[in-house]
């Protein structure tokens, strides 16, 4: 139950809302029970008075009935209003809370999770947490208060009436929920897991539909999705069946409680210790009182699903970032040279180091290229420099300071990246550009796009900079997407520029145009390029050649031609096959 304690701490900012909503729910229930009991007494008393031919004061009970009805209506409206407001506020804050914990884990710690699984956690699992308040905490609080008040009320008439009423209320409000929770715990956990698996399978199927169709695997994927759906439906059906059974059991408890009450109360009427209208009042009071415990079996049944969702969320929240933030962090660097000093790093569970013994100094304002085949460790150096991972040994310095002494956000604020896999959000061109600088005026946006040689294309679009690019920029070509990335980097105006094979996969003309844009972007900046292609590197000041994470050669290309030629033979072969 550690998850319950932690969730209750997250609910702290909304406890006032919850208290008001719970009080409104209690008031609504009491008004409904009062309405039923008063109506039973009033109708019976009126019938008895009519039969006896005597007059009675019907104004007071009629006013009580009407007042109870009005309070019930207003209370139910107020309870729904307050509880839904509290729930919506809570869910919104939980999503922000989860995302704030998710962000420091990217990308290192999130590689083990599928995007569909993460989406399921931030949507379905967080949505499931509202059950804890609306369908667990509120019904439990209402039931506890109501059972005490109902028992005290029955004590005024006879101890046996109170004992019988309490017995059946406890049976329906405690026994059935315990049984329901035991039955629902395992299916609830499986539902949380199966919903995530189903969402992942559907996302994979939709995103890879072209490949599935091409290789004739679409039917197999459909069967896999159908299997997951059937498994999910089976657990949901079991919970629904159990819910129907417990509701019938609550009704049975109410009926048995009524029969026992009549068995005890009728002799009291014969003895004159109870009046006939009081008997009718107590009968309807008994039936109405079970409204307090009716939601409890389902509430405890949902507890398994809620706890499973909380466990999945806390499993990510409790994950330690790959790089801990320093306390206190170093101030902003005064200069922006880069130094890799005997850097060694291994990915978790990897058979060998991704990079080992790497040494490289890139003075401020100069350009360096890291060349290597796929898997040689080029991207790892970028990930280490961006502080997504921390070196196992050695150090990386910017401006003479170890980057581990900087706060990650402060360091990345001084670095711009242009890569072959530029992510464009499902938004407008303008919104994608403003990611780099939210306060950039339109003039600065257009100036950056002119340098990136993309402004003329954007201007010809019917909606210009407000054109929607689609998911991952599907409405733009690869070259256009990378020019957007160049414009982004210009808007960021960072002193360090990282280029991750920015021209890979482009035709010769597009590559030439993009390099012209990059030439302008690189002026006055410390530039580090990673590439597998040895050609066209005359514009860099130094080169580092990697092979399986180790240095093969380092220096000016013109100074070490033989070493470069020997090292680049396999790289040329790889480049020619692309």
Coordinates of C-alpha atoms in Angstrom, one line a residue:
X1 CA 0.0 0.0 0.0
X2 CA 3.0 2.3 -0.4
X3 CA 1.5 3.5 -3.6
X4 CA -1.6 4.7 -1.7
X5 CA 0.5 6.7 0.7
X6 CA 2.5 8.3 -2.1
X7 CA -0.7 9.1 -4.1
X8 CA -2.2 10.8 -1.0
X9 CA 0.8 13.0 -0.8
X10 CA 0.3 14.0 -4.4
X11 CA -3.3 14.9 -3.6
X12 CA -2.3 17.4 -0.9
X13 CA -2.9 20.6 -3.0
X14 CA -6.5 19.5 -3.6
X15 CA -7.5 18.3 -0.2
X16 CA -9.7 21.3 0.4
X17 CA -11.6 20.5 -2.8
X18 CA -11.8 16.9 -1.8
X19 CA -13.1 17.7 1.7
X20 CA -15.8 19.9 0.3
X21 CA -16.8 17.3 -2.3
X22 CA -16.9 14.6 0.3
X23 CA -19.0 16.7 2.6
X24 CA -21.4 17.4 -0.2
X25 CA -21.6 13.7 -1.0
X26 CA -22.4 12.9 2.7
X27 CA -25.0 15.7 2.8
X28 CA -26.6 14.3 -0.4
X29 CA -26.9 10.8 1.0
X30 CA -28.3 11.9 4.3
X31 CA -30.9 14.1 2.5
X32 CA -31.9 11.1 0.4
X33 CA -32.3 8.8 3.4
X34 CA -34.2 11.5 5.3
X35 CA -36.5 12.0 2.3
X36 CA -37.3 8.3 2.0
X37 CA -37.8 7.9 5.8
X38 CA -39.9 11.0 6.1
X39 CA -42.0 10.0 3.1
X40 CA -42.7 6.6 4.6
X41 CA -43.7 8.1 7.9
X42 CA -45.9 10.8 6.3
X43 CA -47.8 8.5 3.9
X44 CA -48.5 6.0 6.7
X45 CA -49.5 8.7 9.2
X46 CA -51.8 10.4 6.6
X47 CA -53.5 7.0 5.9
X48 CA -53.9 6.2 9.6
X49 CA -55.3 9.7 10.3
X50 CA -57.7 9.4 7.4
X51 CA -58.9 6.0 8.6
X52 CA -59.4 7.3 12.1
X53 CA -61.1 10.5 10.9
X54 CA -58.7 12.8 12.8
X55 CA -56.8 15.8 11.6
X56 CA -53.0 16.0 11.7
X57 CA -50.3 18.6 11.0
X58 CA -49.0 17.7 7.6
X59 CA -47.2 21.0 7.0
X60 CA -44.1 20.1 9.0
X61 CA -43.5 16.6 7.4
X62 CA -44.3 18.0 4.0
X63 CA -41.8 20.8 4.5
X64 CA -39.2 18.2 5.7
X65 CA -39.8 16.1 2.6
X66 CA -39.6 19.1 0.2
X67 CA -36.5 20.5 2.0
X68 CA -34.8 17.1 1.8
X69 CA -35.6 16.8 -1.9
X70 CA -34.2 20.2 -2.5
X71 CA -31.0 19.5 -0.5
X72 CA -30.6 16.2 -2.3
X73 CA -30.8 17.9 -5.7
X74 CA -28.5 20.8 -4.8
X75 CA -26.1 18.5 -2.9
X76 CA -25.8 16.1 -5.8
X77 CA -25.2 19.0 -8.2
X78 CA -22.6 20.5 -5.9
X79 CA -20.9 17.2 -5.2
X80 CA -20.6 16.4 -8.9
X81 CA -19.4 19.9 -9.6
X82 CA -16.8 20.0 -6.9
X83 CA -15.6 16.4 -7.3
X84 CA -15.2 16.8 -11.1
X85 CA -13.4 20.0 -10.7
X86 CA -11.1 18.5 -8.1
X87 CA -10.5 15.4 -10.4
X88 CA -9.8 17.5 -13.5
X89 CA -7.3 19.7 -11.6
X90 CA -5.7 16.6 -10.0
X91 CA -5.3 14.8 -13.3
X92 CA -3.9 17.8 -15.0
X93 CA -1.3 18.3 -12.2
X94 CA -0.4 14.6 -12.3
X95 CA 0.3 14.8 -16.0
X96 CA 2.6 17.8 -15.4
X97 CA 4.2 16.0 -12.4
X98 CA 4.8 12.9 -14.5
X99 CA 6.2 14.7 -17.5
X100 CA 8.6 16.7 -15.2
X101 CA 10.0 13.4 -13.9
X102 CA 10.0 12.0 -17.4
X103 CA 12.0 14.8 -19.0
X104 CA 15.3 14.3 -17.0
X105 CA 15.3 10.6 -18.0
X106 CA 15.4 11.3 -21.8
X107 CA 16.8 9.9 -23.8
X108 CA 19.1 7.5 -21.8
X109 CA 16.7 5.9 -19.4
X110 CA 13.7 5.9 -21.7
X111 CA 15.3 3.8 -24.4
X112 CA 13.9 0.7 -22.7
X113 CA 10.3 1.9 -23.0
X114 CA 8.2 1.8 -26.2
X115 CA 6.6 5.2 -27.1
X116 CA 3.2 3.4 -26.9
X117 CA 3.9 2.2 -23.4
X118 CA 4.9 5.7 -22.3
X119 CA 1.8 7.1 -23.9
X120 CA -0.3 4.6 -22.0
X121 CA 1.3 5.6 -18.7
X122 CA 0.8 9.3 -19.2
X123 CA -2.8 8.9 -20.5
X124 CA -4.5 5.7 -19.3
X125 CA -2.6 5.1 -16.1
X126 CA -3.0 8.7 -14.9
X127 CA -6.7 8.6 -15.9
X128 CA -7.0 5.5 -13.7
X129 CA -5.8 7.4 -10.7
X130 CA -9.0 9.5 -10.6
X131 CA -10.7 6.3 -9.4
X132 CA -8.8 6.5 -6.2
X133 CA -10.6 9.8 -5.2
X134 CA -14.0 9.7 -6.9
X135 CA -14.7 5.9 -6.6
X136 CA -12.7 4.9 -3.6
X137 CA -11.9 7.7 -1.1
X138 CA -15.3 9.5 -1.4
X139 CA -17.5 6.3 -1.1
X140 CA -15.4 5.0 1.8
X141 CA -15.7 8.3 3.7
X142 CA -19.4 8.6 3.0
X143 CA -20.0 5.0 4.1
X144 CA -18.1 5.3 7.3
X145 CA -19.9 8.5 8.4
X146 CA -23.3 7.2 7.3
X147 CA -23.0 3.9 9.0
X148 CA -22.2 5.5 12.3
X149 CA -25.1 8.0 12.0
X150 CA -27.5 5.3 10.9
X151 CA -26.6 3.1 13.8
X152 CA -27.0 5.9 16.3
X153 CA -30.4 6.7 14.8
X154 CA -31.6 3.1 15.1
X155 CA -30.4 3.0 18.7
X156 CA -33.0 5.6 19.6
X157 CA -35.7 3.0 18.8
X158 CA -34.3 -0.3 19.9
X159 CA -30.8 -1.8 20.3
X160 CA -31.7 -4.9 18.3
X161 CA -32.7 -2.7 15.4
X162 CA -29.3 -1.0 15.5
X163 CA -27.5 -4.3 15.7
X164 CA -29.3 -5.9 12.8
X165 CA -28.9 -2.8 10.6
X166 CA -25.2 -2.5 11.5
X167 CA -24.6 -6.2 10.8
X168 CA -26.0 -6.1 7.3
X169 CA -24.3 -2.8 6.5
X170 CA -21.0 -4.1 7.6
X171 CA -21.5 -7.3 5.6
X172 CA -22.3 -5.3 2.5
X173 CA -19.8 -2.5 3.2
X174 CA -16.9 -4.5 4.4
X175 CA -17.3 -8.2 3.6
X176 CA -18.3 -7.7 -0.1
X177 CA -15.6 -5.1 -0.8
X178 CA -12.9 -7.4 0.7
X179 CA -14.1 -10.2 -1.5
X180 CA -14.4 -7.9 -4.5
X181 CA -10.8 -6.5 -4.0
X182 CA -9.4 -10.0 -3.7
X183 CA -11.1 -11.0 -7.0
X184 CA -10.2 -7.8 -8.8
X185 CA -6.6 -7.3 -7.8
X186 CA -5.0 -9.7 -10.4
X187 CA -7.4 -8.8 -13.3
X188 CA -6.9 -5.1 -12.5
X189 CA -3.1 -5.4 -12.8
X190 CA -3.4 -7.4 -16.0
X191 CA -5.8 -4.8 -17.5
X192 CA -3.2 -2.1 -16.9
X193 CA -0.5 -4.2 -18.6
X194 CA -2.7 -5.4 -21.4
X195 CA -4.0 -1.9 -22.2
X196 CA -0.3 -0.7 -22.6
X197 CA 0.5 -3.8 -24.7
X198 CA -2.5 -3.2 -26.9
X199 CA -1.8 0.5 -27.4
X200 CA 1.8 -0.4 -28.3
X201 CA 0.8 -3.0 -30.8
X202 CA -1.8 -0.7 -32.4
X203 CA 0.8 2.1 -32.7
X204 CA 3.4 -0.2 -34.2
X205 CA 0.8 -1.6 -36.6
X206 CA -0.3 1.8 -37.8
X207 CA 3.2 3.3 -38.1
X208 CA 4.5 0.2 -39.9
X209 CA 1.4 -0.5 -42.0
X210 CA 3.2 0.0 -45.3
X211 CA 5.9 -2.6 -44.4
X212 CA 3.4 -5.0 -43.0
X213 CA 1.4 -4.8 -46.2
X214 CA 4.6 -5.1 -48.3
X215 CA 5.7 -8.3 -46.6
X216 CA 2.2 -9.8 -46.2
X217 CA 2.4 -9.5 -42.4
X218 CA -0.7 -7.2 -41.9
X219 CA -3.0 -10.2 -41.1
X220 CA -0.5 -11.6 -38.6
X221 CA -0.3 -8.2 -36.8
X222 CA -4.1 -8.0 -36.9
X223 CA -4.3 -11.4 -35.2
X224 CA -1.8 -10.3 -32.6
X225 CA -3.9 -7.2 -31.8
X226 CA -7.1 -9.3 -31.7
X227 CA -5.4 -11.7 -29.2
X228 CA -4.5 -8.8 -27.0
X229 CA -8.0 -7.4 -27.3
X230 CA -9.6 -10.7 -26.3
X231 CA -7.3 -11.0 -23.3
X232 CA -8.2 -7.5 -22.2
X233 CA -11.9 -8.1 -22.8
X234 CA -11.8 -11.3 -20.8
X235 CA -10.5 -9.5 -17.7
X236 CA -12.9 -6.7 -18.2
X237 CA -15.8 -9.1 -18.5
X238 CA -14.7 -10.9 -15.3
X239 CA -14.7 -7.6 -13.4
X240 CA -18.0 -6.6 -14.9
X241 CA -19.5 -10.0 -13.8
X242 CA -18.1 -9.6 -10.3
X243 CA -19.5 -6.1 -10.1
X244 CA -23.0 -7.3 -11.1
X245 CA -22.7 -10.1 -8.6
X246 CA -21.7 -7.8 -5.8
X247 CA -24.5 -5.3 -6.6
X248 CA -27.0 -8.2 -6.4
X249 CA -25.5 -9.2 -3.1
X250 CA -25.9 -5.6 -1.8
X251 CA -29.5 -5.8 -2.8
X252 CA -29.9 -9.1 -1.0
X253 CA -28.3 -7.7 2.1
X254 CA -30.8 -4.8 2.0
X255 CA -33.7 -7.1 1.6
X256 CA -32.5 -9.4 4.4
X257 CA -32.0 -6.4 6.6
X258 CA -35.5 -5.2 5.9
X259 CA -37.0 -8.6 6.8
X260 CA -35.0 -8.8 10.0
X261 CA -36.1 -5.3 10.9
X262 CA -39.7 -6.2 10.3
X263 CA -39.3 -9.4 12.4
X264 CA -37.9 -7.3 15.3
X265 CA -40.2 -4.2 14.9
X266 CA -43.6 -5.7 14.4
X267 CA -43.8 -7.1 17.9
X268 CA -42.7 -3.6 19.1
X269 CA -45.7 -2.2 17.3
X270 CA -48.0 -4.8 18.8
X271 CA -46.6 -3.8 22.3
X272 CA -47.2 -0.1 21.5
X273 CA -43.5 0.7 21.7
X274 CA -43.5 1.7 18.1
X275 CA -46.2 3.5 16.1
X276 CA -47.2 2.1 12.6
X277 CA -45.9 5.3 10.9
X278 CA -42.6 4.7 12.6
X279 CA -42.4 1.2 11.3
X280 CA -42.9 2.4 7.7
X281 CA -40.3 5.1 8.3
X282 CA -37.7 2.5 9.6
X283 CA -38.4 0.1 6.7
X284 CA -37.8 2.8 4.1
X285 CA -34.9 4.1 6.1
X286 CA -33.3 0.7 6.1
X287 CA -33.6 0.2 2.4
X288 CA -32.3 3.7 1.7
X289 CA -29.3 3.3 4.0
X290 CA -27.7 0.7 1.7
X291 CA -27.1 3.5 -0.8
X292 CA -24.1 4.4 1.4
X293 CA -22.4 1.0 0.9
X294 CA -23.6 0.1 -2.6
X295 CA -20.5 1.7 -4.4
X296 CA -17.9 0.1 -2.1
X297 CA -17.6 -3.3 -3.8
X298 CA -16.8 -1.7 -7.1
X299 CA -14.5 0.8 -5.4
X300 CA -12.4 -1.9 -3.9
X301 CA -12.5 -3.8 -7.2
X302 CA -11.0 -0.9 -9.0
X303 CA -8.3 -0.6 -6.4
X304 CA -6.3 -3.3 -8.2
X305 CA -6.4 -1.3 -11.5
X306 CA -5.5 1.9 -9.6
X307 CA -2.6 0.4 -7.7
X308 CA -1.3 -1.2 -10.9
X309 CA -1.4 2.2 -12.7
X310 CA 0.3 3.9 -9.7
X311 CA 3.0 1.2 -9.6
X312 CA 3.7 1.7 -13.4
X313 CA 4.0 5.5 -12.9
X314 CA 6.2 5.3 -9.8
X315 CA 8.4 2.8 -11.6
X316 CA 9.4 5.5 -14.0
X317 CA 9.3 8.4 -11.5
X318 CA 11.7 6.5 -9.2
X319 CA 14.2 5.9 -12.0
X320 CA 17.4 7.8 -11.4
X321 CA 18.6 10.0 -14.3
X322 CA 21.7 8.7 -16.2
X323 CA 23.4 11.9 -15.1
X324 CA 22.8 13.5 -11.7
X325 CA 22.5 17.2 -11.5
X326 CA 25.3 19.0 -9.5
X327 CA 24.6 21.0 -6.4
X328 CA 25.4 23.8 -6.7
X329 CA 26.1 23.9 -10.5
X330 CA 29.0 25.8 -12.1
X331 CA 28.2 29.2 -13.6
X332 CA 27.9 29.8 -17.3
X333 CA 31.3 29.2 -19.1
X334 CA 33.2 32.2 -20.3
X335 CA 34.5 30.4 -23.4
X336 CA 33.3 27.5 -25.5
X337 CA 36.2 25.3 -26.4
X338 CA 35.6 21.5 -26.1
X339 CA 38.0 18.9 -24.7
X340 CA 37.6 15.1 -24.5
X341 CA 40.2 13.9 -21.9
X342 CA 40.7 10.1 -22.0
X343 CA 36.9 9.4 -22.2
X344 CA 35.7 5.9 -21.7
X345 CA 32.0 4.9 -21.7
X346 CA 30.0 1.7 -21.9
X347 CA 26.3 1.4 -22.4
X348 CA 24.5 -0.8 -19.8
X349 CA 24.9 -4.5 -20.5
X350 CA 27.0 -3.8 -23.5
X351 CA 29.8 -6.4 -24.2
X352 CA 32.5 -3.7 -24.9
X353 CA 33.0 0.0 -24.3
X354 CA 31.3 2.3 -26.8
X355 CA 34.3 4.6 -26.7
X356 CA 37.6 4.2 -24.9
X357 CA 40.6 6.5 -24.4
X358 CA 39.2 9.3 -26.6
X359 CA 41.2 12.5 -26.6
X360 CA 40.2 15.6 -28.6
X361 CA 40.6 19.3 -28.1
X362 CA 38.5 21.7 -30.2
X363 CA 39.5 25.3 -29.6
X364 CA 36.7 27.9 -29.5
X365 CA 35.7 29.0 -33.0
X366 CA 37.3 26.0 -34.8
X367 CA 35.9 23.0 -36.6
X368 CA 36.5 19.3 -36.0
X369 CA 35.2 16.2 -37.6
X370 CA 34.8 12.7 -36.1
X371 CA 34.8 10.0 -38.7
X372 CA 33.9 6.4 -38.3
X373 CA 31.8 3.6 -39.5
X374 CA 28.5 2.7 -38.0
X375 CA 28.9 1.6 -34.4
X376 CA 32.3 3.3 -34.1
X377 CA 31.2 5.6 -31.2
X378 CA 30.5 8.8 -33.1
X379 CA 27.0 9.3 -31.8
X380 CA 28.1 8.3 -28.3
X381 CA 30.5 11.2 -28.2
X382 CA 27.6 13.5 -29.0
X383 CA 25.4 12.0 -26.3
X384 CA 28.2 12.4 -23.8
X385 CA 28.8 16.0 -24.8
X386 CA 25.1 16.8 -24.5
X387 CA 25.2 15.2 -21.0
X388 CA 22.6 12.5 -21.8
X389 CA 25.1 10.0 -20.4
X390 CA 28.1 10.5 -18.1
X391 CA 31.6 9.0 -18.9
X392 CA 32.6 6.0 -17.0
X393 CA 36.1 7.6 -16.7
X394 CA 37.9 10.6 -18.1
X395 CA 36.1 13.9 -18.5
X396 CA 34.6 16.2 -21.1
X397 CA 35.2 19.9 -20.6
X398 CA 33.6 23.0 -22.0
X399 CA 35.4 26.3 -21.3
X400 CA 37.7 24.5 -19.0
X401 CA 34.9 23.1 -16.8
X402 CA 33.8 19.5 -16.5
X403 CA 30.3 19.4 -18.1
X404 CA 29.1 17.3 -15.1
X405 CA 29.5 20.4 -13.0
X406 CA 27.0 22.2 -15.2
X407 CA 23.2 21.8 -14.9
X408 CA 22.1 19.9 -17.9
X409 CA 19.7 22.5 -19.1
X410 CA 22.3 25.3 -18.7
X411 CA 24.9 23.3 -20.8
X412 CA 22.4 22.5 -23.6
X413 CA 21.4 26.1 -23.7
X414 CA 24.8 26.8 -25.3
X415 CA 24.6 23.9 -27.9
X416 CA 22.7 23.7 -31.1
X417 CA 22.3 20.5 -33.1
X418 CA 21.6 19.8 -36.7
X419 CA 21.1 16.1 -37.4
X420 CA 20.0 13.8 -40.2
X421 CA 17.0 12.8 -38.0
X422 CA 15.5 16.2 -37.3
X423 CA 12.3 15.8 -35.3
X424 CA 9.5 18.1 -36.5
X425 CA 6.5 18.3 -34.3
X426 CA 2.9 18.0 -35.5
X427 CA 2.5 21.7 -35.6
X428 CA 3.1 24.7 -37.8
X429 CA 6.4 25.7 -39.4
X430 CA 6.5 28.7 -37.1
X431 CA 5.9 26.7 -34.0
X432 CA 8.6 24.2 -34.9
X433 CA 11.0 27.1 -35.4
X434 CA 10.1 28.8 -32.1
X435 CA 11.1 25.8 -30.2
X436 CA 14.7 27.2 -30.4
X437 CA 13.7 30.7 -29.3
X438 CA 10.1 31.2 -28.2
X439 CA 10.5 35.0 -28.1
X440 CA 11.9 35.3 -31.6
X441 CA 10.1 38.0 -33.7
X442 CA 8.9 37.3 -37.2
X443 CA 11.7 39.3 -38.7
X444 CA 14.3 37.0 -37.0
X445 CA 12.4 33.9 -38.1
X446 CA 12.4 35.0 -41.7
X447 CA 16.1 36.0 -41.5
X448 CA 17.1 32.6 -40.2
X449 CA 15.0 30.9 -42.9
X450 CA 16.6 33.0 -45.6
X451 CA 20.0 31.9 -44.5
X452 CA 18.8 28.3 -44.4
X453 CA 17.5 28.8 -47.9
X454 CA 14.0 27.7 -46.9
X455 CA 12.2 31.1 -46.8
X456 CA 11.2 31.2 -50.5
X457 CA 9.6 27.8 -50.2
X458 CA 7.7 28.7 -47.1
X459 CA 6.5 32.0 -48.6
X460 CA 5.0 30.2 -51.6
X461 CA 2.8 28.0 -49.3
X462 CA -0.8 29.2 -49.0
X463 CA -0.5 29.5 -45.3
X464 CA 3.2 30.5 -45.2
X465 CA 4.8 30.0 -41.8
X466 CA 1.4 28.8 -40.4
X467 CA 1.5 25.7 -42.6
X468 CA 1.0 22.5 -40.7
X469 CA 3.9 20.1 -41.3
X470 CA 2.2 16.9 -40.1
X471 CA 3.4 14.3 -37.7
X472 CA 7.3 14.1 -37.8
X473 CA 7.2 16.6 -40.6
X474 CA 5.6 14.2 -43.1
X475 CA 4.5 17.1 -45.4
X476 CA 8.1 18.2 -45.9
X477 CA 10.9 16.6 -47.8
X478 CA 14.1 15.4 -46.0
X479 CA 16.1 18.4 -47.3
X480 CA 13.3 20.9 -46.3
X481 CA 13.2 19.3 -42.8
X482 CA 17.0 19.8 -42.4
X483 CA 16.8 23.3 -43.5
X484 CA 14.2 23.9 -40.9
X485 CA 16.7 22.4 -38.5
X486 CA 19.4 24.9 -39.7
X487 CA 17.0 27.8 -39.2
X488 CA 16.2 26.5 -35.7
X489 CA 19.9 26.4 -34.9
X490 CA 20.3 30.0 -36.2
X491 CA 17.4 31.2 -34.0
X492 CA 19.0 29.5 -31.0
X493 CA 22.3 31.3 -31.7
X494 CA 24.3 28.9 -29.6
X495 CA 28.1 29.2 -29.5
X496 CA 28.6 25.4 -30.0
X497 CA 27.2 23.6 -33.0
X498 CA 27.0 19.9 -33.4
X499 CA 26.4 18.4 -36.8
X500 CA 25.2 14.8 -37.0
X501 CA 25.6 13.7 -40.6
X502 CA 23.4 16.6 -41.7
X503 CA 23.7 15.9 -45.4
X504 CA 23.2 12.1 -45.2
X505 CA 20.7 10.7 -47.7
X506 CA 20.4 14.0 -49.7
X507 CA 21.0 14.3 -53.4
X508 CA 24.0 16.3 -54.6
X509 CA 22.2 19.5 -55.3
X510 CA 20.3 19.5 -52.0
X511 CA 23.5 18.6 -50.2
X512 CA 25.3 21.5 -51.8
X513 CA 22.6 24.0 -50.9
X514 CA 22.4 22.7 -47.3
X515 CA 26.2 23.0 -46.9
X516 CA 26.0 26.7 -48.1
X517 CA 23.5 27.3 -45.3
X518 CA 25.7 25.5 -42.8
X519 CA 28.7 27.6 -43.8
X520 CA 26.9 30.7 -42.7
X521 CA 25.7 28.9 -39.5
X522 CA 29.2 27.8 -38.6
X523 CA 30.8 31.2 -38.7
X524 CA 32.3 32.1 -35.2
X525 CA 31.1 28.9 -33.6
X526 CA 32.8 25.9 -32.2
X527 CA 31.8 23.1 -34.5
X528 CA 31.9 19.3 -34.1
X529 CA 30.8 17.1 -37.0
X530 CA 30.3 13.4 -37.0
X531 CA 30.2 11.6 -40.3
X532 CA 31.1 8.3 -41.9
X533 CA 32.1 10.0 -45.2
X534 CA 35.7 11.1 -45.5
X535 CA 35.1 13.3 -48.6
X536 CA 34.5 17.0 -48.4
X537 CA 36.2 17.7 -45.1
X538 CA 38.6 20.4 -46.3
X539 CA 36.6 23.0 -44.3
X540 CA 37.5 21.4 -40.9
X541 CA 40.5 22.2 -38.8
X542 CA 41.1 18.7 -37.5
X543 CA 39.9 15.1 -37.8
X544 CA 39.5 12.3 -35.3
X545 CA 39.1 8.8 -36.9
X546 CA 37.3 6.1 -34.8
X547 CA 37.1 2.4 -35.1
X548 CA 35.0 0.4 -32.6
X549 CA 35.2 3.2 -30.1
X550 CA 39.0 3.7 -30.3
X551 CA 41.1 6.4 -31.9
X552 CA 42.8 5.4 -35.1
X553 CA 44.1 8.7 -36.2
X554 CA 43.9 12.4 -35.1
X555 CA 45.2 15.6 -36.5
X556 CA 45.1 17.8 -39.6
X557 CA 44.1 15.9 -42.7
X558 CA 47.1 17.3 -44.7
X559 CA 49.5 16.3 -42.0
X560 CA 48.5 12.6 -41.6
X561 CA 47.4 11.5 -45.1
X562 CA 48.8 8.0 -44.9
X563 CA 47.1 7.3 -41.6
X564 CA 43.9 8.8 -42.9
X565 CA 44.0 6.7 -46.1
X566 CA 44.6 3.5 -44.2
X567 CA 41.8 4.2 -41.8
X568 CA 39.3 5.4 -44.4
X569 CA 39.4 2.4 -46.7
X570 CA 36.6 0.6 -44.9
X571 CA 34.7 3.9 -44.6
X572 CA 34.9 4.5 -48.3
X573 CA 33.6 1.0 -48.9
X574 CA 30.7 1.7 -46.5
X575 CA 30.0 5.1 -48.2
X576 CA 29.9 3.5 -51.6
X577 CA 27.3 1.0 -50.6
X578 CA 25.0 3.7 -49.3

